[in-house]
Amino acid sequence: MQQDNKTKELGTKPIGELLMKYAVPAVVAMTASSLYNIVDRIFIGRIPDVGTLSLGGLAVTFPIMNLSAAFGAMVGVGSSTLISIKLGQKDYSTAERVLGNLVSLNVIIGTLVGVLGLIFIDPLLLFFGASENTLLYAHDYMAIILYGNVVTHLYLGLNSALRSTGHPHVAMSATIATVIINAILDPLFIFTFNMGIKGAAYATVLAQIVALIYVITVLSNKKDLIHLHAGIYGLRTRIVKGIITIGMSPFAMQLCACLVVILINKGLTKHGGDTAIAAYGIVNGVTFLAVMVVLGICQGMQPIAGFNFGAQQPERVDEVLRKAIWLATAVMILDFILCVFFPELLIGIFTDDPVLSKLSARGMRIVCILSPIVGFQIVTGNFFQSIGMAKRSIFMSVSRQLVFLVPFLLIFPEIWGTDGVWISITAADGVASITAAFLLWQFYHSREKIHAPRTRMASTLKRVFFHNRVTP
């Protein structure tokens, strides 16, 4: 079948060609996804008289969205990785059942998260840093997003599955479609229909509904080896366990992100007020754009690494890791140049408020000072996840957020005020990158002990990063 050839190419075609084929659509899709959120912030920040408060309200919804995204990432990433591994093992029937279980789990979990979120929405928003001034705007936006939570979970999960089943360009097209639809509907709902921040939420949900219909249509094509059909949706304990085990790393990362954003919001509220919260919304939006590009590279790496790991072709696994790290580093160096030397140009897109602009520029410079090494850290964590080494990936995710960032956020703001919040983020990235380097060294050191006990570790690292051959 055509799809069988698409998956087999993961084990035969040149790695550079494959990485471009899979990473470019993923990068475009992830960039578009980031632009999706940025577009909301641009229009929300321009709402007459209440733009800054609306941005503050949007910023305090991040923990709830991170919490919801944690469950979605657990199912979506866990399923897509498991599909890639099963395809590499030529276990096509199990791969198809994983796809069906992805749908069932997203419906169940998406519904539960949405309902519970709506029941406790105001207490959650207040706990996450909303003030009396921003609560109304946060509530109006978040309530609509939660009503569409099942749609969001299904769309993101099935979009991940598209890449693993040989449809990276379709995944890219679906994401771009959501951005375009959202960008068209945002000004229409916010300004023309005078719906304010509610209009941005309606635009978001409607765009995802359209994209979901398109994704389901593509994945229902009977000509494809792996497709949606009756009989694959019943939950299987072994499959669900595999999905959750692999997906626990992104789940932990998103869950920790939820806790981190709470501490960030509280620290900024205490030392800078609603304006500082709005500044975080801008800084987070701009800096996350580069991170999303790197995550796109990781998504392109994931099916290649997973397939070749399952097919026991370690040289190809090493090569895709090496190329992904170099690409990610280049992206983050560009991010460093733009955000450290030209932050005002980026911030001017969101606001004309001089106080907000100054605060945002300072935060951006501090947060991005170590950007050049962050790409390596992100790729390494995703690499372990891609080859099913969930414990290492989970440790990297949890340590960066809980072990490093949380203590910094509790200490540094008390010393340096608002600057302490920004410094905490930078310091955590630095320590997490050192940890990533150690874990990657440990992984290859252990592998060399098994396969080539006389080989020096320096030679192994040269092979991974510079493509030198290792001879026992």
PDB file of N, CA and C in Angstrom, residues 196-234:
ATOM      1  N   GLY A 196     -15.447  41.788  22.083  1.00  0.00           N
ATOM      2  CA  GLY A 196     -14.283  41.885  22.959  1.00  0.00           C
ATOM      3  C   GLY A 196     -13.516  40.580  23.033  1.00  0.00           C
ATOM      4  N   ILE A 197     -13.031  40.266  24.228  1.00  0.00           N
ATOM      5  CA  ILE A 197     -12.197  39.081  24.400  1.00  0.00           C
ATOM      6  C   ILE A 197     -12.963  37.790  24.131  1.00  0.00           C
ATOM      7  N   LYS A 198     -14.292  37.808  24.293  1.00  0.00           N
ATOM      8  CA  LYS A 198     -15.097  36.631  23.957  1.00  0.00           C
ATOM      9  C   LYS A 198     -14.957  36.286  22.480  1.00  0.00           C
ATOM     10  N   GLY A 199     -14.858  37.306  21.647  1.00  0.00           N
ATOM     11  CA  GLY A 199     -14.735  37.080  20.220  1.00  0.00           C
ATOM     12  C   GLY A 199     -13.491  36.292  19.864  1.00  0.00           C
ATOM     13  N   ALA A 200     -12.388  36.554  20.575  1.00  0.00           N
ATOM     14  CA  ALA A 200     -11.148  35.813  20.332  1.00  0.00           C
ATOM     15  C   ALA A 200     -11.327  34.336  20.675  1.00  0.00           C
ATOM     16  N   ALA A 201     -12.054  34.057  21.748  1.00  0.00           N
ATOM     17  CA  ALA A 201     -12.283  32.666  22.145  1.00  0.00           C
ATOM     18  C   ALA A 201     -13.172  31.946  21.135  1.00  0.00           C
ATOM     19  N   TYR A 202     -14.231  32.591  20.684  1.00  0.00           N
ATOM     20  CA  TYR A 202     -15.105  31.977  19.673  1.00  0.00           C
ATOM     21  C   TYR A 202     -14.329  31.699  18.389  1.00  0.00           C
ATOM     22  N   ALA A 203     -13.477  32.639  17.979  1.00  0.00           N
ATOM     23  CA  ALA A 203     -12.679  32.450  16.765  1.00  0.00           C
ATOM     24  C   ALA A 203     -11.766  31.236  16.901  1.00  0.00           C
ATOM     25  N   THR A 204     -11.179  31.064  18.083  1.00  0.00           N
ATOM     26  CA  THR A 204     -10.289  29.936  18.335  1.00  0.00           C
ATOM     27  C   THR A 204     -11.010  28.601  18.198  1.00  0.00           C
ATOM     28  N   VAL A 205     -12.146  28.475  18.849  1.00  0.00           N
ATOM     29  CA  VAL A 205     -12.890  27.210  18.830  1.00  0.00           C
ATOM     30  C   VAL A 205     -13.416  26.905  17.438  1.00  0.00           C
ATOM     31  N   LEU A 206     -13.971  27.885  16.747  1.00  0.00           N
ATOM     32  CA  LEU A 206     -14.511  27.652  15.401  1.00  0.00           C
ATOM     33  C   LEU A 206     -13.423  27.228  14.424  1.00  0.00           C
ATOM     34  N   ALA A 207     -12.251  27.847  14.530  1.00  0.00           N
ATOM     35  CA  ALA A 207     -11.134  27.478  13.651  1.00  0.00           C
ATOM     36  C   ALA A 207     -10.732  26.025  13.877  1.00  0.00           C
ATOM     37  N   GLN A 208     -10.724  25.585  15.138  1.00  0.00           N
ATOM     38  CA  GLN A 208     -10.334  24.207  15.443  1.00  0.00           C
ATOM     39  C   GLN A 208     -11.393  23.204  14.991  1.00  0.00           C
ATOM     40  N   ILE A 209     -12.647  23.582  15.027  1.00  0.00           N
ATOM     41  CA  ILE A 209     -13.715  22.695  14.540  1.00  0.00           C
ATOM     42  C   ILE A 209     -13.531  22.417  13.043  1.00  0.00           C
ATOM     43  N   VAL A 210     -13.265  23.465  12.285  1.00  0.00           N
ATOM     44  CA  VAL A 210     -13.064  23.300  10.844  1.00  0.00           C
ATOM     45  C   VAL A 210     -11.859  22.393  10.572  1.00  0.00           C
ATOM     46  N   ALA A 211     -10.749  22.645  11.280  1.00  0.00           N
ATOM     47  CA  ALA A 211      -9.540  21.842  11.083  1.00  0.00           C
ATOM     48  C   ALA A 211      -9.761  20.388  11.489  1.00  0.00           C
ATOM     49  N   LEU A 212     -10.507  20.166  12.569  1.00  0.00           N
ATOM     50  CA  LEU A 212     -10.776  18.799  13.025  1.00  0.00           C
ATOM     51  C   LEU A 212     -11.542  18.005  11.978  1.00  0.00           C
ATOM     52  N   ILE A 213     -12.527  18.623  11.371  1.00  0.00           N
ATOM     53  CA  ILE A 213     -13.297  17.947  10.318  1.00  0.00           C
ATOM     54  C   ILE A 213     -12.377  17.521   9.176  1.00  0.00           C
ATOM     55  N   TYR A 214     -11.481  18.405   8.804  1.00  0.00           N
ATOM     56  CA  TYR A 214     -10.536  18.115   7.728  1.00  0.00           C
ATOM     57  C   TYR A 214      -9.616  16.955   8.109  1.00  0.00           C
ATOM     58  N   VAL A 215      -9.068  16.977   9.332  1.00  0.00           N
ATOM     59  CA  VAL A 215      -8.152  15.930   9.782  1.00  0.00           C
ATOM     60  C   VAL A 215      -8.846  14.572   9.831  1.00  0.00           C
ATOM     61  N   ILE A 216     -10.068  14.527  10.350  1.00  0.00           N
ATOM     62  CA  ILE A 216     -10.817  13.262  10.424  1.00  0.00           C
ATOM     63  C   ILE A 216     -11.079  12.719   9.024  1.00  0.00           C
ATOM     64  N   THR A 217     -11.390  13.594   8.098  1.00  0.00           N
ATOM     65  CA  THR A 217     -11.625  13.166   6.717  1.00  0.00           C
ATOM     66  C   THR A 217     -10.394  12.488   6.126  1.00  0.00           C
ATOM     67  N   VAL A 218      -9.221  13.088   6.333  1.00  0.00           N
ATOM     68  CA  VAL A 218      -7.979  12.514   5.807  1.00  0.00           C
ATOM     69  C   VAL A 218      -7.664  11.175   6.463  1.00  0.00           C
ATOM     70  N   LEU A 219      -7.820  11.094   7.780  1.00  0.00           N
ATOM     71  CA  LEU A 219      -7.491   9.861   8.502  1.00  0.00           C
ATOM     72  C   LEU A 219      -8.523   8.759   8.318  1.00  0.00           C
ATOM     73  N   SER A 220      -9.619   9.047   7.640  1.00  0.00           N
ATOM     74  CA  SER A 220     -10.654   8.041   7.376  1.00  0.00           C
ATOM     75  C   SER A 220     -10.519   7.429   5.983  1.00  0.00           C
ATOM     76  N   ASN A 221      -9.454   7.798   5.267  1.00  0.00           N
ATOM     77  CA  ASN A 221      -9.238   7.288   3.907  1.00  0.00           C
ATOM     78  C   ASN A 221      -8.928   5.791   3.937  1.00  0.00           C
ATOM     79  N   LYS A 222      -9.810   4.986   3.378  1.00  0.00           N
ATOM     80  CA  LYS A 222      -9.660   3.530   3.425  1.00  0.00           C
ATOM     81  C   LYS A 222      -8.472   3.031   2.609  1.00  0.00           C
ATOM     82  N   LYS A 223      -7.934   3.857   1.733  1.00  0.00           N
ATOM     83  CA  LYS A 223      -6.788   3.443   0.930  1.00  0.00           C
ATOM     84  C   LYS A 223      -5.500   3.417   1.746  1.00  0.00           C
ATOM     85  N   ASP A 224      -5.494   4.096   2.881  1.00  0.00           N
ATOM     86  CA  ASP A 224      -4.306   4.136   3.726  1.00  0.00           C
ATOM     87  C   ASP A 224      -4.229   2.905   4.615  1.00  0.00           C
ATOM     88  N   LEU A 225      -3.023   2.448   4.844  1.00  0.00           N
ATOM     89  CA  LEU A 225      -2.817   1.269   5.694  1.00  0.00           C
ATOM     90  C   LEU A 225      -3.341   1.509   7.105  1.00  0.00           C
ATOM     91  N   ILE A 226      -3.091   2.705   7.651  1.00  0.00           N
ATOM     92  CA  ILE A 226      -3.549   3.066   8.991  1.00  0.00           C
ATOM     93  C   ILE A 226      -4.619   4.140   8.844  1.00  0.00           C
ATOM     94  N   HIS A 227      -5.862   3.805   9.215  1.00  0.00           N
ATOM     95  CA  HIS A 227      -6.947   4.781   9.079  1.00  0.00           C
ATOM     96  C   HIS A 227      -8.041   4.522  10.118  1.00  0.00           C
ATOM     97  N   LEU A 228      -8.903   5.490  10.290  1.00  0.00           N
ATOM     98  CA  LEU A 228     -10.007   5.382  11.243  1.00  0.00           C
ATOM     99  C   LEU A 228     -11.124   4.540  10.661  1.00  0.00           C
ATOM    100  N   HIS A 229     -11.604   3.598  11.457  1.00  0.00           N
ATOM    101  CA  HIS A 229     -12.751   2.778  11.032  1.00  0.00           C
ATOM    102  C   HIS A 229     -13.320   2.075  12.253  1.00  0.00           C
ATOM    103  N   ALA A 230     -14.493   1.508  12.116  1.00  0.00           N
ATOM    104  CA  ALA A 230     -15.152   0.822  13.233  1.00  0.00           C
ATOM    105  C   ALA A 230     -14.306  -0.353  13.713  1.00  0.00           C
ATOM    106  N   GLY A 231     -14.333  -0.576  15.035  1.00  0.00           N
ATOM    107  CA  GLY A 231     -13.649  -1.725  15.608  1.00  0.00           C
ATOM    108  C   GLY A 231     -12.301  -1.425  16.227  1.00  0.00           C
ATOM    109  N   ILE A 232     -11.826  -0.170  16.141  1.00  0.00           N
ATOM    110  CA  ILE A 232     -10.502   0.143  16.699  1.00  0.00           C
ATOM    111  C   ILE A 232     -10.585   1.092  17.900  1.00  0.00           C
ATOM    112  N   TYR A 233     -11.804   1.462  18.296  1.00  0.00           N
ATOM    113  CA  TYR A 233     -11.956   2.483  19.339  1.00  0.00           C
ATOM    114  C   TYR A 233     -12.069   1.926  20.755  1.00  0.00           C
ATOM    115  N   GLY A 234     -12.274   0.618  20.874  1.00  0.00           N
ATOM    116  CA  GLY A 234     -12.362   0.017  22.202  1.00  0.00           C
ATOM    117  C   GLY A 234     -11.029   0.110  22.926  1.00  0.00           C
TER     118      GLY A 234
END
